[in-house]
Each structure stands twice: as structure tokens, then as C-alpha cells.
MMTF fields as JSON, N, C-alpha, C and O atoms, coordinates in Angstrom:
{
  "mmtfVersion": "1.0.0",
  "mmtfProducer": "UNKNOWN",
  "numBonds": 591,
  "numAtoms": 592,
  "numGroups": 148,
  "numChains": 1,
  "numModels": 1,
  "chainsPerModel": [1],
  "groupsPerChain": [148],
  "chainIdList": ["A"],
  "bondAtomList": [4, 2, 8, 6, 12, 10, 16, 14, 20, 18, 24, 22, 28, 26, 32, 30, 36, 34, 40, 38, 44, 42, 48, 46, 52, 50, 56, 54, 60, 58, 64, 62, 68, 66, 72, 70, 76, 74, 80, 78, 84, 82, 88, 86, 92, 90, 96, 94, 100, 98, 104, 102, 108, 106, 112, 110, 116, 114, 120, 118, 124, 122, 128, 126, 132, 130, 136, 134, 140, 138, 144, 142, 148, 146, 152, 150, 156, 154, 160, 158, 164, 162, 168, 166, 172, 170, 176, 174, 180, 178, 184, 182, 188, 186, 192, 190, 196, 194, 200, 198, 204, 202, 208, 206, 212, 210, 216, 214, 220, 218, 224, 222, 228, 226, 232, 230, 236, 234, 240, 238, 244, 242, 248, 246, 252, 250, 256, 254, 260, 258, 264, 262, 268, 266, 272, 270, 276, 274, 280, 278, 284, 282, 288, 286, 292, 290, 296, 294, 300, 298, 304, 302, 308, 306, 312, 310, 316, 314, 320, 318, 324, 322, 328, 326, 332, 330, 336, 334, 340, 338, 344, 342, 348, 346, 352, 350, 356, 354, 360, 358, 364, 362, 368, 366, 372, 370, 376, 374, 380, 378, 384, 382, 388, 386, 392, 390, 396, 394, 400, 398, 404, 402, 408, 406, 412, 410, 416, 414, 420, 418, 424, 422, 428, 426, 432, 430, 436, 434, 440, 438, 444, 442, 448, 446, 452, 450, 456, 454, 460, 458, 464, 462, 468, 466, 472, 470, 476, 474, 480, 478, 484, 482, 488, 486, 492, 490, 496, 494, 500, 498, 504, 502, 508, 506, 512, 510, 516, 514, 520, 518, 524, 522, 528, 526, 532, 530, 536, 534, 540, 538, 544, 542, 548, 546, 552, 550, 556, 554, 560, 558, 564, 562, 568, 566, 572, 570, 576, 574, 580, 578, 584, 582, 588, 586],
  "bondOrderList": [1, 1, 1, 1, 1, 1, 1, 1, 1, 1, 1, 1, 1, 1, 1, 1, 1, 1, 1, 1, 1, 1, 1, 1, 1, 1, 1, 1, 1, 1, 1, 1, 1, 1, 1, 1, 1, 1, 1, 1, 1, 1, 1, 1, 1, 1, 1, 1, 1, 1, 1, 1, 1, 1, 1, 1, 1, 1, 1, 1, 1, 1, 1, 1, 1, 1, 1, 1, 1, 1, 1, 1, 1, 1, 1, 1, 1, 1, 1, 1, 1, 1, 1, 1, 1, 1, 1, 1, 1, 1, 1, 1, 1, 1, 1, 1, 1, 1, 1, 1, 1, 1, 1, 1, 1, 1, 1, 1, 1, 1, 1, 1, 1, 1, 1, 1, 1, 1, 1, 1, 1, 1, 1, 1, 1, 1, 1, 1, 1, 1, 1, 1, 1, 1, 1, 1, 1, 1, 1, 1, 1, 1, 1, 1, 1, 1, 1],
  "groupList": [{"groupName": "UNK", "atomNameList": ["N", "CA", "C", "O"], "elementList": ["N", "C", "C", "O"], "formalChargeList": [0, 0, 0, 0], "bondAtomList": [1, 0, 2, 1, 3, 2], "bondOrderList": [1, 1, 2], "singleLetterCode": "X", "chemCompType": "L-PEPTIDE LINKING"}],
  "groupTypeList": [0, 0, 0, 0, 0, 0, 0, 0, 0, 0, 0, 0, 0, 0, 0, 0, 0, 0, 0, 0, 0, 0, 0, 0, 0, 0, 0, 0, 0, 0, 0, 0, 0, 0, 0, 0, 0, 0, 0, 0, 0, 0, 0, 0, 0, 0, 0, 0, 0, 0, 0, 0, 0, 0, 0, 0, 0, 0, 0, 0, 0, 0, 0, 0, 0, 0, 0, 0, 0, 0, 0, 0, 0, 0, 0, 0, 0, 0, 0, 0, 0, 0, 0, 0, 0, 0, 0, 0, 0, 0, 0, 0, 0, 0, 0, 0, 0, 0, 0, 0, 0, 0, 0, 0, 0, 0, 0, 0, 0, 0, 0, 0, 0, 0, 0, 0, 0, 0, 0, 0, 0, 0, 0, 0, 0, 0, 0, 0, 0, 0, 0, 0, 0, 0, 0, 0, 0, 0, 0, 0, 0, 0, 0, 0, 0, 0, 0, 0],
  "groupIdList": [1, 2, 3, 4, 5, 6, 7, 8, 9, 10, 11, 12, 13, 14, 15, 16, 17, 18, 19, 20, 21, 22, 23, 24, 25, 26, 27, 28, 29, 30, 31, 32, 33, 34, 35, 36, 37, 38, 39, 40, 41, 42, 43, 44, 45, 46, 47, 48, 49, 50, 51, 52, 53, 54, 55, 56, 57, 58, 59, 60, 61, 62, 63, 64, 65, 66, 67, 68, 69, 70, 71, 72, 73, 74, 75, 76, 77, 78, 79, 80, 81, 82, 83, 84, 85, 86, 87, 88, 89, 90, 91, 92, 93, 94, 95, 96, 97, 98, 99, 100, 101, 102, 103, 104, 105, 106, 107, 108, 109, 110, 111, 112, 113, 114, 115, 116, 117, 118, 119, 120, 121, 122, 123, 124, 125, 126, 127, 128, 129, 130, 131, 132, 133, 134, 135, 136, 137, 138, 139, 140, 141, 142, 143, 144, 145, 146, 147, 148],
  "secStructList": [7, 7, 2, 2, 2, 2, 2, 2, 2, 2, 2, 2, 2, 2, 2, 2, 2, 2, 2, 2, 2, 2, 6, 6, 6, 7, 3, 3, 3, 3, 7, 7, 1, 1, 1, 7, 7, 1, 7, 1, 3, 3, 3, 3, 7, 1, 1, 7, 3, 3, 3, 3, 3, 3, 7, 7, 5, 7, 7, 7, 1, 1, 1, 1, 3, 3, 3, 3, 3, 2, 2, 2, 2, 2, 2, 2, 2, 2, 2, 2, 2, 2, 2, 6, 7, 7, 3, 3, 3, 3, 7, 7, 5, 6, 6, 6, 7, 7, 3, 3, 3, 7, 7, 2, 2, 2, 2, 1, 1, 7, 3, 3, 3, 3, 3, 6, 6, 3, 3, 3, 3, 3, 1, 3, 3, 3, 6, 6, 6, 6, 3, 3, 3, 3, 3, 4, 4, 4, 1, 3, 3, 3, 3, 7, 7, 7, 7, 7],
  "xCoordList": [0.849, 0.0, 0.897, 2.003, 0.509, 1.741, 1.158, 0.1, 1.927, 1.562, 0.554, 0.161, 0.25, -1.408, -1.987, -2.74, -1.786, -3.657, -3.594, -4.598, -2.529, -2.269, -3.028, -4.197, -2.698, -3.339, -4.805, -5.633, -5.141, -6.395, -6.894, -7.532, -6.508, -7.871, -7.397, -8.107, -6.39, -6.568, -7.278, -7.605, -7.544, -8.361, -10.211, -11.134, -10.278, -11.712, -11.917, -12.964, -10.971, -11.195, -11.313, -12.48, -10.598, -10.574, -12.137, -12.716, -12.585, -13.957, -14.803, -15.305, -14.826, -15.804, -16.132, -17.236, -14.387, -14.415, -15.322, -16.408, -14.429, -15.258, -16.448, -16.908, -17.058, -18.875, -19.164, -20.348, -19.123, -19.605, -19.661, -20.589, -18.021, -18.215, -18.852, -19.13, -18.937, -20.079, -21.438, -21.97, -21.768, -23.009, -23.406, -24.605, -22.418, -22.587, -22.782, -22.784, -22.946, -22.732, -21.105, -20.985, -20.042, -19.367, -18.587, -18.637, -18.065, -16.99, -15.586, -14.692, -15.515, -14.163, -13.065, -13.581, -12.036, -11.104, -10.185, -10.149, -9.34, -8.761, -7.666, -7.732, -6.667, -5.256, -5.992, -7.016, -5.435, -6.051, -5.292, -5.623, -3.948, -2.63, -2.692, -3.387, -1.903, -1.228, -0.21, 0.168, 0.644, 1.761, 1.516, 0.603, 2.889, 2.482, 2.077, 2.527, 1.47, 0.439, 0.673, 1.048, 0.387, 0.408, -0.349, -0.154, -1.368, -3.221, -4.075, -4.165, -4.755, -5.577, -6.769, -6.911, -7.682, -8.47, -8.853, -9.045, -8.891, -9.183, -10.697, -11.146, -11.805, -12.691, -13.414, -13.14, -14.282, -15.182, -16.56, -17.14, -17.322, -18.468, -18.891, -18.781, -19.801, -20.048, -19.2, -19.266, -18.024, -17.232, -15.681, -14.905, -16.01, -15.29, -14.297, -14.737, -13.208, -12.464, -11.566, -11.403, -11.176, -10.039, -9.64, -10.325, -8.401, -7.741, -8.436, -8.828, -8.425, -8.871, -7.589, -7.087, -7.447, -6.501, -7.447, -8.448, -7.081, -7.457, -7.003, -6.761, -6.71, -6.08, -7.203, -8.336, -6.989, -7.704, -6.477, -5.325, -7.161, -6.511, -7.194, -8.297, -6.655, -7.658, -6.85, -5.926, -7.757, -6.871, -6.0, -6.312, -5.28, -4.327, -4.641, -5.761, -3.392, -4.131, -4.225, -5.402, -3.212, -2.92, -3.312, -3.079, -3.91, -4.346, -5.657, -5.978, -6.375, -7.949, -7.201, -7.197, -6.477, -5.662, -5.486, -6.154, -4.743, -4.784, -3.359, -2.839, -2.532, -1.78, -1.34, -1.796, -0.224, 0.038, 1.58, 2.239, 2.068, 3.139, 3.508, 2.965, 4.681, 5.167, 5.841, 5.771, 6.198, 6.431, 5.798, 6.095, 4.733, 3.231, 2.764, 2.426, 2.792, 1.919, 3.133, 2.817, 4.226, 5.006, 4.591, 4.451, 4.457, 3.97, 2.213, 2.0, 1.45, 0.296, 0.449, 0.021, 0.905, 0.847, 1.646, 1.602, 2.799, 3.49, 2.441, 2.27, 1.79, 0.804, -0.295, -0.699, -0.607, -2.203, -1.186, -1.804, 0.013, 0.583, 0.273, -0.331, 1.416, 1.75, 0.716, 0.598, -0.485, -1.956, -3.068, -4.035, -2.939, -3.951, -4.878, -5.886, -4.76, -6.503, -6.107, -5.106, -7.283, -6.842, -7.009, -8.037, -6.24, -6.481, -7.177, -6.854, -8.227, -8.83, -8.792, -8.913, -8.503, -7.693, -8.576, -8.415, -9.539, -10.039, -9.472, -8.396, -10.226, -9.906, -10.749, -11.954, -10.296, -11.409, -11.091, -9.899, -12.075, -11.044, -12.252, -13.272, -11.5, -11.944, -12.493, -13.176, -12.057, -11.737, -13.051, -13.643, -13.275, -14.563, -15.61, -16.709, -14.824, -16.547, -16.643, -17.753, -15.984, -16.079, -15.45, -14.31, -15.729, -15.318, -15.402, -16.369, -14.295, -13.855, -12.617, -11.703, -12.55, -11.476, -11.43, -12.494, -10.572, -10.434, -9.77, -8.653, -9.635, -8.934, -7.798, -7.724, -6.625, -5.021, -5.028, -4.554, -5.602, -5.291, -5.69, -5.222, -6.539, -7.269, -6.764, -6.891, -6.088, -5.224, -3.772, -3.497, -3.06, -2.237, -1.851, -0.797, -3.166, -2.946, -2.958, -3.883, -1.675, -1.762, -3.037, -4.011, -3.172, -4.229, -3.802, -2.796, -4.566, -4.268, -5.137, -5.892, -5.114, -5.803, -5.276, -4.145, -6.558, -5.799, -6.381, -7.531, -5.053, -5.656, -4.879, -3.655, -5.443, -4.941, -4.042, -3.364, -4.43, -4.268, -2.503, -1.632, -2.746, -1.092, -2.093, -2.848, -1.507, -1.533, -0.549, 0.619, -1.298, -0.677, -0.942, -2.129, -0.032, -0.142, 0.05, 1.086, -0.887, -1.308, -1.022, -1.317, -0.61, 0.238, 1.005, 1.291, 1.734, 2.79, 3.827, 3.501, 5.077, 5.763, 6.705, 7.287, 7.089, 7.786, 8.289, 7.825, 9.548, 10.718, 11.426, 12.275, 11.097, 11.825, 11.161, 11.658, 9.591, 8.946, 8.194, 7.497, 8.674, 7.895, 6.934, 6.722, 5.814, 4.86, 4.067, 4.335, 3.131, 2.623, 1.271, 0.74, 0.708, -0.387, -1.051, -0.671, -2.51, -3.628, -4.846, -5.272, -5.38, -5.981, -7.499, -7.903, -8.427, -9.584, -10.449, -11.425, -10.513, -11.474, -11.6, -12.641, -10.614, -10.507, -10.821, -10.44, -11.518, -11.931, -13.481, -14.066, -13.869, -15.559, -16.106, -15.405, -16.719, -17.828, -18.303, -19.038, -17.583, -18.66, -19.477, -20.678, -19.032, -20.268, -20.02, -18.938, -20.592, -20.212, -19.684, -19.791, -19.074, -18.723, -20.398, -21.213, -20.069, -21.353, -21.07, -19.957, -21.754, -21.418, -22.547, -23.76, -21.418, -22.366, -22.028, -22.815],
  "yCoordList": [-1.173, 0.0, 1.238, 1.195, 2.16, 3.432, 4.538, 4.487, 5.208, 6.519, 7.641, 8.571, 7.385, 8.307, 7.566, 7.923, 5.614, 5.346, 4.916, 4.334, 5.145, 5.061, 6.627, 6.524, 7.497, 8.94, 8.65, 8.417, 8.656, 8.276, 7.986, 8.712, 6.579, 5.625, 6.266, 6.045, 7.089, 7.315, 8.632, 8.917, 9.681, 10.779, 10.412, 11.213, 9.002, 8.862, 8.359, 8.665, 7.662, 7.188, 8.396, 8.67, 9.121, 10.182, 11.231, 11.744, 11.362, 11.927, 10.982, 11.355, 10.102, 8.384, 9.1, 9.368, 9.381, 9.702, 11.211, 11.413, 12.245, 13.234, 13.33, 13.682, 12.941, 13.123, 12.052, 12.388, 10.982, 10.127, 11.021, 11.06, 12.078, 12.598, 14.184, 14.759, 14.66, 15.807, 15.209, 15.666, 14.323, 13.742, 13.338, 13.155, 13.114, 13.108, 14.14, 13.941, 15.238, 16.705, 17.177, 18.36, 16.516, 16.969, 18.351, 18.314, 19.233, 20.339, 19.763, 19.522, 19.558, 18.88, 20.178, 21.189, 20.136, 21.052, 19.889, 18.947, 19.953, 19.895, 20.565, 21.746, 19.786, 20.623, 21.333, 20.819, 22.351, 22.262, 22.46, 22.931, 21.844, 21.144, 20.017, 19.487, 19.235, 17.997, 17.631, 16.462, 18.876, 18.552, 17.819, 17.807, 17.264, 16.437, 16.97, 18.113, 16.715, 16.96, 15.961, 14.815, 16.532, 15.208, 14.219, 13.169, 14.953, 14.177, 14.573, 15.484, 13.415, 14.01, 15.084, 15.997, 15.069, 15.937, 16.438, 15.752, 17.481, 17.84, 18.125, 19.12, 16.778, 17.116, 17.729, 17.389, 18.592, 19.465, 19.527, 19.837, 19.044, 18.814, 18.744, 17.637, 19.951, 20.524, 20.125, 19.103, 21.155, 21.197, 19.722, 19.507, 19.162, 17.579, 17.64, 17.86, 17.467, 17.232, 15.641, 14.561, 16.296, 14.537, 14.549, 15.195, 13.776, 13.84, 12.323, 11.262, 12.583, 11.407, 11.174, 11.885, 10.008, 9.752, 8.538, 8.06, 8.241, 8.065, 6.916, 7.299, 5.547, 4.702, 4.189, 4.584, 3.286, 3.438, 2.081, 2.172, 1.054, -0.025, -1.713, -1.741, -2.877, -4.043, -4.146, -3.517, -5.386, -6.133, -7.352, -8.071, -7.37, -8.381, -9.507, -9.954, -9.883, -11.337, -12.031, -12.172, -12.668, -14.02, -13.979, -14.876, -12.698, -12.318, -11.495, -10.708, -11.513, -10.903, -9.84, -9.906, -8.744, -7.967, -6.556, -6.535, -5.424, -4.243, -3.691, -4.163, -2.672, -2.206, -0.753, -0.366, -0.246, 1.021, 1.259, 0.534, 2.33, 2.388, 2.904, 3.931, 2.192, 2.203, 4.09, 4.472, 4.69, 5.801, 7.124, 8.139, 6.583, 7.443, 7.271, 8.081, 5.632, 5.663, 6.548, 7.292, 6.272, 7.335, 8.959, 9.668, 9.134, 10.517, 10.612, 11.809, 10.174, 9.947, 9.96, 10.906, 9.188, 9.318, 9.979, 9.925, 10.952, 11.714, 13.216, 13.942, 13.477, 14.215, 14.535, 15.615, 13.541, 12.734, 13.214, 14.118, 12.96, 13.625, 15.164, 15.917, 14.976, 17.062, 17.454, 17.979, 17.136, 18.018, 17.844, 18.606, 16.889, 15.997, 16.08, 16.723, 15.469, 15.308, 13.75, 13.44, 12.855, 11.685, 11.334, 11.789, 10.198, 10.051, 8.735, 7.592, 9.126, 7.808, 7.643, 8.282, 6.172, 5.657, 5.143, 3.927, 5.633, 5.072, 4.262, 4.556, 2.915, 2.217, 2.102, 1.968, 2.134, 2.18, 0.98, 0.673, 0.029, -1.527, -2.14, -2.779, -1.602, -1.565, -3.538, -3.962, -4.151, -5.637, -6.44, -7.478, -5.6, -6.32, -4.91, -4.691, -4.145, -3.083, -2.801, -3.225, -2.224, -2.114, -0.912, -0.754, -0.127, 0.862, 1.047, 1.708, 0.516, 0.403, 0.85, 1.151, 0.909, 1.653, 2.293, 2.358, 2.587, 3.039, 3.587, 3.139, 4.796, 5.256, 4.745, 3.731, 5.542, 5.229, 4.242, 3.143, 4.982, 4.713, 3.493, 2.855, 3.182, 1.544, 0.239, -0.858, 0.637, -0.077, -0.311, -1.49, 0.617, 0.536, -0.503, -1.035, -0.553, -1.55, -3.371, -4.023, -3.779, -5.276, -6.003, -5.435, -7.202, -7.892, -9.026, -9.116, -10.066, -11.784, -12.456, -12.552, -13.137, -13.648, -14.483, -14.397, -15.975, -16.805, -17.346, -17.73, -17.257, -17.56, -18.523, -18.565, -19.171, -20.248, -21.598, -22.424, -21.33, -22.23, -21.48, -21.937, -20.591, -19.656, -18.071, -17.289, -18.215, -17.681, -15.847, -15.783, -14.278, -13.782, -12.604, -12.384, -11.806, -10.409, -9.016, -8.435, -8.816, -7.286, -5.789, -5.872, -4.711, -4.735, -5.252, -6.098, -5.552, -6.194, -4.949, -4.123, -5.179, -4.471, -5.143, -5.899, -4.881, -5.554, -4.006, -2.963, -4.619, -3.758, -3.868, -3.043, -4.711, -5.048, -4.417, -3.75, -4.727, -3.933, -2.36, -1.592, -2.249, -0.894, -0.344, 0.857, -1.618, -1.679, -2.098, -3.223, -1.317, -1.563, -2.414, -2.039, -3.573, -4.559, -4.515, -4.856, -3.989, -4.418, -5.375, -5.443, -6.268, -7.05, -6.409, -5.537, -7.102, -6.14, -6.232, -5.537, -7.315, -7.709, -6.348, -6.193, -5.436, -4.425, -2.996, -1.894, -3.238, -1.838, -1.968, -2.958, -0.662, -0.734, -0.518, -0.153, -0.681, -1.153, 0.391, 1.028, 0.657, 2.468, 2.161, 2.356, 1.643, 1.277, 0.695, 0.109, 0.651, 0.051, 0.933, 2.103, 0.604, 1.618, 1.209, 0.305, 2.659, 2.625, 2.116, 2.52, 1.009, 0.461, 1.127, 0.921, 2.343, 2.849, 2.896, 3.347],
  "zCoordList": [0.0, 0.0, 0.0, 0.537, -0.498, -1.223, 0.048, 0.676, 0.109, 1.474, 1.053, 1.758, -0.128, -0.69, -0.151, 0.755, -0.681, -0.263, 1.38, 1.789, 2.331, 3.79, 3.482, 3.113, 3.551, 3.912, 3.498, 4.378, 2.24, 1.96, 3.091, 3.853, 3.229, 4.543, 5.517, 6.498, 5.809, 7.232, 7.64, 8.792, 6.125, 6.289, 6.151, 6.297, 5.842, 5.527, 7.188, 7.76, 7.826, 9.382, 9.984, 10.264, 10.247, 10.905, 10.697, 11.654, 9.254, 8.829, 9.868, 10.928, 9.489, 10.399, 11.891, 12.366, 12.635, 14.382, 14.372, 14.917, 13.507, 13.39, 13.752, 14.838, 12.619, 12.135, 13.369, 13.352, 14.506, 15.079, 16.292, 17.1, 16.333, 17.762, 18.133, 19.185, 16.222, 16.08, 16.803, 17.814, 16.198, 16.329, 17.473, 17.678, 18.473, 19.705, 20.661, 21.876, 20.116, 20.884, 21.121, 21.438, 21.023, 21.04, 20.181, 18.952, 20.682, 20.118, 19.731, 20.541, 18.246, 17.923, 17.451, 16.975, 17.551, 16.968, 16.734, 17.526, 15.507, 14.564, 13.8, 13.457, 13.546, 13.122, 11.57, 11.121, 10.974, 9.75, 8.447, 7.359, 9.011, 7.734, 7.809, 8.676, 6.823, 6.839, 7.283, 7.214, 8.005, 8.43, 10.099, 10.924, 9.999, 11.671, 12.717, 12.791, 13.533, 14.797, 15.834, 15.584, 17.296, 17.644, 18.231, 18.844, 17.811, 17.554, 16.518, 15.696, 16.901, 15.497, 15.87, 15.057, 17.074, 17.87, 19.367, 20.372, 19.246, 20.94, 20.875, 20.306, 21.766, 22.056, 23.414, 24.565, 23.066, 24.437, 24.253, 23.212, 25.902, 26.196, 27.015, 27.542, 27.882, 29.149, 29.899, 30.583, 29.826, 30.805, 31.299, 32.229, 30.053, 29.753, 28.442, 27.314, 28.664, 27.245, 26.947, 27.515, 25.765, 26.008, 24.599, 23.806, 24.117, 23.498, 22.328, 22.813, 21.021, 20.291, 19.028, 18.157, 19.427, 18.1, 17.317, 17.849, 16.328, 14.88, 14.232, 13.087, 14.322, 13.522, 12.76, 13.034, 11.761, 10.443, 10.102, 9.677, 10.43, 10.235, 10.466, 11.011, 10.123, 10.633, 12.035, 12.549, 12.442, 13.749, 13.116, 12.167, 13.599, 14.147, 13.011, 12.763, 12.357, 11.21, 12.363, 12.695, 13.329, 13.774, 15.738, 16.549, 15.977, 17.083, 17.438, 16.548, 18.412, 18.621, 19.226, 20.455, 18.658, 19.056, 18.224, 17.19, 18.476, 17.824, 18.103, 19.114, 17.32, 18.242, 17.131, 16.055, 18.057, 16.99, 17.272, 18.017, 16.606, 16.705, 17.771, 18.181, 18.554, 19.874, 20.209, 21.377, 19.561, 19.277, 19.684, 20.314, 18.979, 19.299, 20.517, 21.379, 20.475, 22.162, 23.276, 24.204, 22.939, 23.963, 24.276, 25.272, 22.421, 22.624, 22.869, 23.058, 22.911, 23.626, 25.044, 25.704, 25.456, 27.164, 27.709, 28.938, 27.025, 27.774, 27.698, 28.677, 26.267, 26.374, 27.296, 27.726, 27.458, 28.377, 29.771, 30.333, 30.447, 31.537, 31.988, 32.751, 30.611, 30.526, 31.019, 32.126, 29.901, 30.164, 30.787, 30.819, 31.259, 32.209, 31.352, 31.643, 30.133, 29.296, 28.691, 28.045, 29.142, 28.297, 27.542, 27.039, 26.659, 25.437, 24.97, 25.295, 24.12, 23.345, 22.129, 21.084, 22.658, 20.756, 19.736, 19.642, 18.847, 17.836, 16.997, 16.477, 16.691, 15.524, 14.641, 14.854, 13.713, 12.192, 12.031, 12.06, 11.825, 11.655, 9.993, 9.735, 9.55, 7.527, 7.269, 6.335, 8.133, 7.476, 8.606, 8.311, 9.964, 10.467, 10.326, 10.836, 9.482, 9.308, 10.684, 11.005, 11.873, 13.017, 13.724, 13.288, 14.529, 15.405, 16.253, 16.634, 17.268, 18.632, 19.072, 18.304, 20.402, 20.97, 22.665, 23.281, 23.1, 24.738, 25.353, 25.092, 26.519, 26.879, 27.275, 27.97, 26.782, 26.926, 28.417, 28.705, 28.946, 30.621, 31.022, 31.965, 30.313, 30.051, 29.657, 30.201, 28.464, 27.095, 28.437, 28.66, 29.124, 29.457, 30.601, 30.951, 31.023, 32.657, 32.216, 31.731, 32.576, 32.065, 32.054, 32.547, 31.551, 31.028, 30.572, 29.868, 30.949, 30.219, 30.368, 31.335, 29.158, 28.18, 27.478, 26.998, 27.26, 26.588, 25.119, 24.906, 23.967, 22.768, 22.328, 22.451, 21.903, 21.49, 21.852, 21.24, 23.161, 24.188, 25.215, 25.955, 24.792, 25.139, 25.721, 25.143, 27.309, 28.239, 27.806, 28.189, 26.876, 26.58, 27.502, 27.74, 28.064, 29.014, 28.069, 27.746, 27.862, 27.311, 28.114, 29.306, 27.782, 26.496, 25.823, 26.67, 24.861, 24.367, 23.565, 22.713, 24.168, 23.055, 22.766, 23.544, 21.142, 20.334, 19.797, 19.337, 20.189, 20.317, 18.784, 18.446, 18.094, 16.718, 15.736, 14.828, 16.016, 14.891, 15.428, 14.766, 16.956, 16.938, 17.116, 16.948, 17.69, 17.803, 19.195, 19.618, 19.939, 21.173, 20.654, 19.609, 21.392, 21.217, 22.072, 23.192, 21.767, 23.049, 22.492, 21.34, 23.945, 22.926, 22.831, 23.601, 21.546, 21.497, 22.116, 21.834, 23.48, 24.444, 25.391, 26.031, 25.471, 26.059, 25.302, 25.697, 24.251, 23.317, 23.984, 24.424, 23.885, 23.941, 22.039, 21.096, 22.045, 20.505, 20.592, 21.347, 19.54, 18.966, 18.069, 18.257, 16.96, 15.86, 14.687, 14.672, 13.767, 12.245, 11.662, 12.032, 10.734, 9.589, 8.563, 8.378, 8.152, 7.171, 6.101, 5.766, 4.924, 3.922, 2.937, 2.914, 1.807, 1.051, -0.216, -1.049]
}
């Protein structure tokens, strides 16, 4: 996949969180370049805010699992510190038509679970490829993607 059609799906996910968390009453603000950021939105609602990031991706081929780049989640939760606003991680998950996801603070506290007959402790980081793993028993269910 070429870094247009990565931008592509990841500006149609991000429209998806948008319009779901307009629609919720929420006040979204929004960077309004393409250059890097280090979220995708700051939402507000009587007197409540919080930080939303945006992935736009499937789960896991070989795991009931999700994860993102280990990088980010650094800069996510050092953010979510600094500013005391926390952050929730949307997934656009294109391959079960599904949209789920949970606060940082959630995703972060170990967890185990067994698949496939192997006993695994969540988070996971994999230090080789860069990548932090949570599993998706721990997302809450926002909604479908719309099929139009």
C-alpha cells in the first residue's frame, strides 16, 4: 500500500471519528494542515475534554488484538501527563466493518488472556517492529462503519 492510499484511509477514518463525535454533541477542533500533529483531535463537552486519536486499520491477522506504533503511544501518554486530558484511541477496523477503541489509561494496565491455548499479558511491546499490542477484548464497541 503506497503513502497516498495510507493517507487516503486514514483521512476517511478520521472523517468516520469526526462526524460520530459531532453527532454526539461533542466540540471537535482539529489541526487544519497535513503537516504532523500530535493528535488528530481535541474534544469538548459541558465542561469535559479529552484527546482522540485516529487509527484506520484491521486487527491483528494471527491475534484478537490491535496495536500502533510504539512511538506514538510514547507521545500519547506523555501528552495525556503534561496536560492531564486523556487520550482515546479510535480504531477504524476496515476488514470487520467495526469501530472500537479506549482510553489510553485503560489499554495501558496489564491484562491476560488466553488464545490459542497460550496464556498472553497485554500490552505487548515488540521492540523489533515498533509496535505496542492491546488485545480487542478491552476496546468498547462504537459502531459500524457505514457500507455505502
Amino acid at each position: 500500500m503506497t503513502f497516498q492510499e495510507r493517507l487516503r484511509i486514514g483521512s476517511t477514518g478520521e472523517e468516520i471519528i469526526k462526524s460520530y463525535l459531532i453527532n454526539n454533541g461533542w466540540v471537535v477542533y482539529a489541526p487544519e494542515n497535513l503537516s504532523p500533529h500530535p493528535f488528530d483531535f481535541l474534544c469538548y463537552k459541558n465542561g469535559s475534554s479529552f484527546i482522540a486519536e485516529v487509527k484506520t486499520k484491521p486487527k491483528m491477522k494471527f491475534y484478537n488484538a490491535t496495536g500502533i506504533d510504539y512511538r506514538h503511544y510514547i507521545i500519547y501518554r506523555d501528552y495525556q501527563e503534561k496536560h492531564s486530558l486523556p487520550v482515546f484511541i479510535f480504531f477504524v477496523d476496515y476488514s470487520l466493518n467495526l469501530i472500537y477503541g479506549n482510553y489510553l489509561n485503560e489499554l495501558d494496565k496489564p491484562y491476560t488472556q488466553i488464545e490459542s491455548g497460550n496464556r498472553i499479558v497485554y500490552p505487548i511491546i515488540n521492540r523489533k517492529h515498533n509496535i505496542i499490542t492491546f488485545p480487542l477484548s478491552l476496546m468498547k464497541f462504537i459502531g459500524f462503519i457505514n457500507s455505502k
